[in-house]
Amino acid sequence: MNTISDLTRAYHFAAVRHLSQKRKGKAGEPYINHLTEVADLVATATAGADIDIVIAAVLHDVLEDTPTTSDELVAKFGPRVAAMVAEVSDDKTLPKAERKRLQIEHAPHLSEGARTIKLADKTANLRSLKKSPPADWEAARIADYVQWALAVGEGLRGTNPELERLLAEAAAAVVTPSA
Ligand code: ZN
């Protein structure tokens, strides 16, 4: 059973593993800011009811983007957290278009914890796209991303009304021109 000290351990672990990685946006934010945002969305929307989901949210990109292995996550944070992180990780051996298609296909079949993390991740990514779009992304690419994020979100309906509302709000904000 994980506790609050395991959560702080997860933040430290993720911060170190993602240390050299920056977010895609033009602001080049440290990656830990994204992990903090996703974990905060999950913790707030679930009222902190299940600490394993929050820990998995902190670690959600560690398999996909760093040399961390699933065995290592099992040893450090237990099999349940490791399984949720694996569920929200793309198979990086596949081409990008196929990975994106599979996210839409797999979304409805994920565990509740993984679905919650996915909703929060897509919400955070859309917010970043609004706040700090990557310098080389044309309007059409941004619109495609929003469409895709909403298609993944469609398969996550019924998971968490608050996060579903925040996802829709973030998507609408991206396509609405700023004043
Ligand atoms: Zn993420």
Short mmCIF file of C-alpha atoms and ligand atoms in Angstrom, two decimals:
data_model
loop_
_atom_site.label_atom_id
_atom_site.label_comp_id
_atom_site.label_asym_id
_atom_site.label_seq_id
_atom_site.Cartn_x
_atom_site.Cartn_y
_atom_site.Cartn_z
CA MET A 1 0.00 0.00 0.00
CA ASN A 2 1.53 3.29 -1.11
CA THR A 3 1.43 6.34 1.17
CA ILE A 4 2.07 10.08 0.92
CA SER A 5 5.82 9.49 1.29
CA ASP A 6 5.70 7.23 -1.79
CA LEU A 7 4.04 10.11 -3.64
CA THR A 8 6.87 12.48 -2.77
CA ARG A 9 9.32 9.73 -3.74
CA ALA A 10 7.54 9.46 -7.11
CA TYR A 11 7.95 13.22 -7.72
CA HIS A 12 11.64 12.99 -6.99
CA PHE A 13 12.06 9.89 -9.16
CA ALA A 14 10.18 11.47 -12.10
CA ALA A 15 12.00 14.82 -11.76
CA VAL A 16 15.38 13.06 -11.96
CA ARG A 17 14.39 10.73 -14.82
CA HIS A 18 12.93 13.55 -16.94
CA LEU A 19 15.66 16.03 -15.95
CA SER A 20 17.13 16.57 -19.41
CA GLN A 21 13.73 16.66 -21.14
CA LYS A 22 11.83 19.86 -21.97
CA ARG A 23 8.19 20.28 -22.98
CA LYS A 24 7.56 20.73 -26.73
CA GLY A 25 6.15 24.28 -26.40
CA LYS A 26 8.14 27.36 -27.31
CA ALA A 27 8.56 28.14 -23.61
CA GLY A 28 10.64 24.95 -23.23
CA GLU A 29 9.26 24.28 -19.77
CA PRO A 30 10.90 21.65 -17.55
CA TYR A 31 9.08 18.34 -17.98
CA ILE A 32 8.25 18.05 -14.28
CA ASN A 33 5.79 20.96 -14.70
CA HIS A 34 3.69 18.74 -16.97
CA LEU A 35 3.81 15.81 -14.53
CA THR A 36 2.83 18.10 -11.65
CA GLU A 37 -0.10 19.49 -13.64
CA VAL A 38 -1.40 16.04 -14.61
CA ALA A 39 -1.06 14.69 -11.05
CA ASP A 40 -2.78 17.78 -9.65
CA LEU A 41 -5.70 17.40 -12.08
CA VAL A 42 -6.05 13.73 -11.10
CA ALA A 43 -5.76 14.39 -7.35
CA THR A 44 -8.30 17.22 -7.45
CA ALA A 45 -10.83 15.47 -9.70
CA THR A 46 -10.72 12.31 -7.56
CA ALA A 47 -10.47 14.16 -4.22
CA GLY A 48 -7.30 12.17 -3.53
CA ALA A 49 -9.35 9.01 -2.98
CA ASP A 50 -6.71 6.66 -4.41
CA ILE A 51 -3.08 7.61 -3.95
CA ASP A 52 -1.88 4.96 -6.44
CA ILE A 53 -3.63 6.81 -9.27
CA VAL A 54 -1.92 10.07 -8.28
CA ILE A 55 1.46 8.32 -8.07
CA ALA A 56 0.89 6.72 -11.50
CA ALA A 57 -0.05 10.19 -12.83
CA VAL A 58 3.30 11.57 -11.64
CA LEU A 59 5.06 8.65 -13.34
CA HIS A 60 2.84 8.48 -16.44
CA ASP A 61 5.53 9.38 -19.02
CA VAL A 62 8.49 7.67 -17.37
CA LEU A 63 8.25 4.41 -19.39
CA GLU A 64 7.59 6.16 -22.67
CA ASP A 65 10.19 8.92 -22.44
CA THR A 66 13.00 7.68 -20.18
CA PRO A 67 15.04 4.45 -19.88
CA THR A 68 12.93 3.36 -16.87
CA THR A 69 11.62 -0.23 -17.01
CA SER A 70 8.35 -1.66 -15.81
CA ASP A 71 10.23 -3.99 -13.41
CA GLU A 72 11.83 -0.97 -11.81
CA LEU A 73 8.40 0.62 -11.26
CA VAL A 74 7.08 -2.63 -9.77
CA ALA A 75 10.03 -2.73 -7.35
CA LYS A 76 9.74 0.93 -6.35
CA PHE A 77 6.00 1.62 -6.44
CA GLY A 78 4.29 -1.77 -6.62
CA PRO A 79 2.54 -3.72 -9.41
CA ARG A 80 -0.65 -1.64 -9.47
CA VAL A 81 1.13 1.66 -10.16
CA ALA A 82 3.42 -0.05 -12.68
CA ALA A 83 0.42 -1.54 -14.51
CA MET A 84 -1.36 1.85 -14.75
CA VAL A 85 1.77 3.53 -16.11
CA ALA A 86 2.17 0.72 -18.68
CA GLU A 87 -1.46 1.15 -19.72
CA VAL A 88 -0.99 4.84 -20.55
CA SER A 89 2.34 4.30 -22.35
CA ASP A 90 2.56 4.06 -26.14
CA ASP A 91 4.57 1.29 -27.76
CA LYS A 92 7.42 3.39 -29.13
CA THR A 93 8.45 0.70 -31.61
CA LEU A 94 5.31 1.57 -33.63
CA PRO A 95 5.09 4.49 -36.07
CA LYS A 96 3.55 7.65 -34.63
CA ALA A 97 0.32 7.53 -36.67
CA GLU A 98 -0.30 3.96 -35.53
CA ARG A 99 0.35 4.90 -31.89
CA LYS A 100 -2.16 7.71 -32.15
CA ARG A 101 -4.76 5.42 -33.73
CA LEU A 102 -4.22 2.82 -31.00
CA GLN A 103 -4.76 5.41 -28.27
CA ILE A 104 -8.27 6.03 -29.64
CA GLU A 105 -8.91 2.29 -29.98
CA HIS A 106 -7.61 1.37 -26.51
CA ALA A 107 -9.12 4.25 -24.52
CA PRO A 108 -12.46 2.57 -23.66
CA HIS A 109 -10.71 -0.62 -22.52
CA LEU A 110 -8.30 0.95 -20.01
CA SER A 111 -8.69 0.55 -16.25
CA GLU A 112 -10.44 3.37 -14.43
CA GLY A 113 -7.16 4.71 -13.06
CA ALA A 114 -5.54 4.74 -16.50
CA ARG A 115 -8.61 6.43 -18.03
CA THR A 116 -8.47 9.14 -15.35
CA ILE A 117 -4.77 9.78 -16.05
CA LYS A 118 -5.41 9.89 -19.82
CA LEU A 119 -8.11 12.51 -19.42
CA ALA A 120 -5.83 14.65 -17.25
CA ASP A 121 -2.89 14.20 -19.65
CA LYS A 122 -4.90 15.25 -22.70
CA THR A 123 -6.29 18.23 -20.77
CA ALA A 124 -2.78 19.33 -19.74
CA ASN A 125 -1.49 18.89 -23.31
CA LEU A 126 -4.33 21.00 -24.75
CA ARG A 127 -3.72 23.70 -22.15
CA SER A 128 -0.03 23.75 -23.11
CA LEU A 129 -0.97 23.96 -26.77
CA LYS A 130 -3.03 27.05 -26.00
CA LYS A 131 -0.48 28.66 -23.69
CA SER A 132 2.69 27.79 -25.56
CA PRO A 133 2.22 26.12 -28.96
CA PRO A 134 5.38 24.57 -30.46
CA ALA A 135 6.97 27.19 -32.72
CA ASP A 136 6.82 24.96 -35.82
CA TRP A 137 3.15 23.89 -35.47
CA GLU A 138 0.87 25.36 -38.15
CA ALA A 139 -2.81 26.02 -37.38
CA ALA A 140 -3.81 22.82 -39.24
CA ARG A 141 -1.53 20.68 -37.11
CA ILE A 142 -2.91 22.25 -33.94
CA ALA A 143 -6.48 21.61 -35.16
CA ASP A 144 -5.58 17.96 -35.92
CA TYR A 145 -4.16 17.52 -32.45
CA VAL A 146 -7.31 18.93 -30.85
CA GLN A 147 -9.48 16.59 -32.95
CA TRP A 148 -7.37 13.61 -31.98
CA ALA A 149 -7.35 14.50 -28.25
CA LEU A 150 -11.15 14.80 -28.36
CA ALA A 151 -11.42 11.44 -30.14
CA VAL A 152 -9.38 9.81 -27.36
CA GLY A 153 -11.56 11.68 -24.83
CA GLU A 154 -14.68 10.30 -26.51
CA GLY A 155 -13.55 6.78 -25.56
CA LEU A 156 -13.03 7.91 -21.96
CA ARG A 157 -16.58 9.13 -21.38
CA GLY A 158 -18.13 8.14 -18.06
CA THR A 159 -14.78 8.12 -16.25
CA ASN A 160 -14.84 11.43 -14.39
CA PRO A 161 -17.32 14.23 -15.17
CA GLU A 162 -15.05 16.99 -13.84
CA LEU A 163 -12.08 15.94 -15.99
CA GLU A 164 -14.32 15.42 -19.01
CA ARG A 165 -15.58 18.99 -18.57
CA LEU A 166 -12.03 20.33 -18.22
CA LEU A 167 -10.92 18.46 -21.36
CA ALA A 168 -13.78 19.96 -23.40
CA GLU A 169 -13.01 23.40 -21.99
CA ALA A 170 -9.29 23.10 -22.83
CA ALA A 171 -10.09 21.93 -26.38
CA ALA A 172 -12.51 24.83 -26.93
CA ALA A 173 -9.90 27.30 -25.65
CA VAL A 174 -7.29 26.09 -28.18
CA VAL A 175 -9.56 26.66 -31.15
CA THR A 176 -10.83 30.03 -29.86
CA PRO A 177 -8.52 32.88 -30.87
CA SER A 178 -7.05 34.76 -27.89
CA ALA A 179 -8.16 38.34 -27.40
ZN ZN B 1 1.98 13.36 -20.42
#
